[in-house]
Structures are given as C-alpha cells and as structure tokens.
Amino acid sequence: MDETESQEIVQEVSAEDVFIAPSIHEKDILAGVSYTHCSPIPEILKHDISIECVLGVDEAGRGPVLGPMVYGLLYLPLTQHHTLLAQTHHFDDSKVLKPQVRSNLMQAICTPGTDLHRTCGWATRVMSARDISAGMLKPAGVYNLNAQAMDATIQLIKDVFTQGVNVKEIYIDTIGKADVYQKKLERVFPTTMVTVAEKADSLYPCVSAASVCAKVTRDAALEVSHQAYSSSDVSAGEFKASGADAWGTGYPSSAKTVNWLKAHMDPLFGWGNECRMSWGTAKDMLEAKGNSIKVEWPDTNNDEQARRMTDFYITASAMEVDDEPEDELATWYGKPVPASTF
C-alpha cells in the first residue's frame, strides 16, 4: 500500500455529523446509478460572466471495494484563487484534513451568504460501484478505471463551459502519466491553460477545494448506502457501530470491510450496488470453494443452442389442411395459433 492510500484510509472514518451536501441524491445512490450534480453559477459571476476563472478537479475513493468513486470540481475568479482558498480558509488535500474540518468547509461552500458560496462554483460526478464494475467486467472492450475517470473529468469541465463560465486555467491531479493526460486535455480544451501534476491537491488550492467536495460527497454517500443494511445489522447484533463505520473504511486492507463483506455475501448475487464486483477482494470471496453458487450461462454464439424469434412462428404451410388453397386476404394479418402449440 502506498503512502497516499494509507493517508486516505486513516482519514476515511466519517465525522460524527457528516454534512449532507446537495450533491447527495439518495434515490440514485441506493439504486446504484451514477449521476452528476452542478451548483448554480456563484453570485459574483452572475454579475459579470466574463471574469476569468481558475478550475480544479480531484477525486475521492479510487481504491475502495465499497462505495462510489467521486470526482469533484471547483472554480472561482483567478484573482481570489490563493487569497480566499489558501490564506483565508486554509484548504488542503482532503486526505490530510480532519473529517470535521472537511465537513465544515463543504458546508460553507454550500451555505448562502458565505464568501465561499458567493465566489465558488462546484460540481461532482458520483460514479457508482455498480457502473464501475460493469465497465471493468465487460466481455469485450474493457472500460478500465482510468478511462472512466478521464471521461468523468472531461465531462465535468465541459458542463462548466456550457454554463458560460470563462475558465482560463485548469489544474488536475494526475491519472497515470501526467504528461500524457495533460496533452489529451489540451486537445479537448485548446483555449485554456491546462496543468496536470502529481499531488496537485497539495499544490493548487482549487484542486484542494475540489478534493474536499469529492471526499465529503463520498463520505455522505457511504452513509446513505449503509441504510439498506442498518436494520439487519442491528437485529442480527453483528455490528454495533452505527452508519457506514460498520463496514470500515471500504478499503480491501480494512479488517472491518473484509469481515462485513464475508457476513453479507449472498451466495448467488454477491452484494448490492455498493460493492465493486470487479475488485480482487470481492472476486476472490465469490470464487472461493463453497462460498458461492456456480452459474453456467448458455453460449449465445453457439448456433446449435441459439434460437431465433421466428422459430416460434407458425408458417403458412403448417396451417394448410388437406391441401386446400390458401386465402391470402384471410391470412394477411397472421393466423390463429392452435391450443396444441401451448
């Protein structure tokens, strides 16, 4: 486990009072649906949409086996980038901020009347565990996590441009090789200065703020996801902890997470929408001898097994009796199916 992941695990435990931001769409989260939430354009830009802005993007929850991966975006006027975010509110990489500090900062961003609300616009893309796994487990043309993350990033930025925001600088925490990622984004956004760097969430305040939006949204999404299990956990007496803390950090290295997965695994379906079935931890549990039910699906590419819809139709020759000539008008709209067919 690298140092970054270790840091994130330490700070993964939620604060006692998790702030439920507007980016939490409970129905979509429980249904395993990926979705995007965009804030309104901030007050300061409504009066002058031509103001040059800086924009940052970062993610939270890339490594866990439980819960969504969330991409966060935040933009504000270039002139207030460092003064407001770094000097006034001390934004930093969300992994090194205490949960309550993250929650308070996000609440300030979302609360009308605050300087952050008047100045900053933000957005999140919640990528459900179900959709992540569906892409990674495709039988052909695998949609890997890096590709999914890049597409989410590009679409979030495009949504901001669509709102008419005058974005002049973009800063992003890298996925893979920074130079390759940056060149691709420069082709997509040729009129904007793009910077992709490692540890961008520690270097650029707008990326730090975006990481807070992503992390607080993910923390709250975990709380919502656990609602489906809360009552059964209490009745069974298996987990005394409340909320998402009952299943630990969500990382494969967490003993709580592994124990929760073992206790809640269905032998046929595995787990619900909260679990990334494509992760090795989940696959190993499902494939372990005696833990699950093996299902053999028919081979749809086998001509002998495959049946066409027309195989179930009654042909005209099968309906002719005693070689009587067929009345074409009578059978124009089809023919009755005899009871013996069923």
mmCIF file with all atom_site columns, C-alpha atoms in Angstrom, residues 13 85 98 112 116 123 172 182 220 230 232 251:
data_model
loop_
_atom_site.group_PDB
_atom_site.id
_atom_site.type_symbol
_atom_site.label_atom_id
_atom_site.label_alt_id
_atom_site.label_comp_id
_atom_site.label_asym_id
_atom_site.label_entity_id
_atom_site.label_seq_id
_atom_site.pdbx_PDB_ins_code
_atom_site.Cartn_x
_atom_site.Cartn_y
_atom_site.Cartn_z
_atom_site.occupancy
_atom_site.B_iso_or_equiv
_atom_site.pdbx_formal_charge
_atom_site.auth_seq_id
_atom_site.auth_comp_id
_atom_site.auth_asym_id
_atom_site.auth_atom_id
_atom_site.pdbx_PDB_model_num
ATOM 1  C CA . VAL A 1 13  ? -13.694 7.419  9.127   1.00 0.00 ? 13  VAL A CA 1
ATOM 2  C CA . LEU A 1 85  ? -8.929  29.339 -0.602  1.00 0.00 ? 85  LEU A CA 1
ATOM 3  C CA . LYS A 1 98  ? -9.732  16.087 9.710   1.00 0.00 ? 98  LYS A CA 1
ATOM 4  C CA . PRO A 1 112 ? -25.802 31.169 1.027   1.00 0.00 ? 112 PRO A CA 1
ATOM 5  C CA . LEU A 1 116 ? -17.175 30.757 -0.445  1.00 0.00 ? 116 LEU A CA 1
ATOM 6  C CA . ALA A 1 123 ? -19.759 20.081 -9.232  1.00 0.00 ? 123 ALA A CA 1
ATOM 7  C CA . ILE A 1 172 ? -5.923  18.438 -12.207 1.00 0.00 ? 172 ILE A CA 1
ATOM 8  C CA . GLN A 1 182 ? -2.207  16.767 -19.975 1.00 0.00 ? 182 GLN A CA 1
ATOM 9  C CA . ALA A 1 220 ? -22.117 11.014 2.874   1.00 0.00 ? 220 ALA A CA 1
ATOM 10 C CA . SER A 1 230 ? -28.609 -0.778 9.127   1.00 0.00 ? 230 SER A CA 1
ATOM 11 C CA . SER A 1 232 ? -30.493 -6.017 9.619   1.00 0.00 ? 232 SER A CA 1
ATOM 12 C CA . TYR A 1 251 ? -10.693 -0.448 1.517   1.00 0.00 ? 251 TYR A CA 1
#
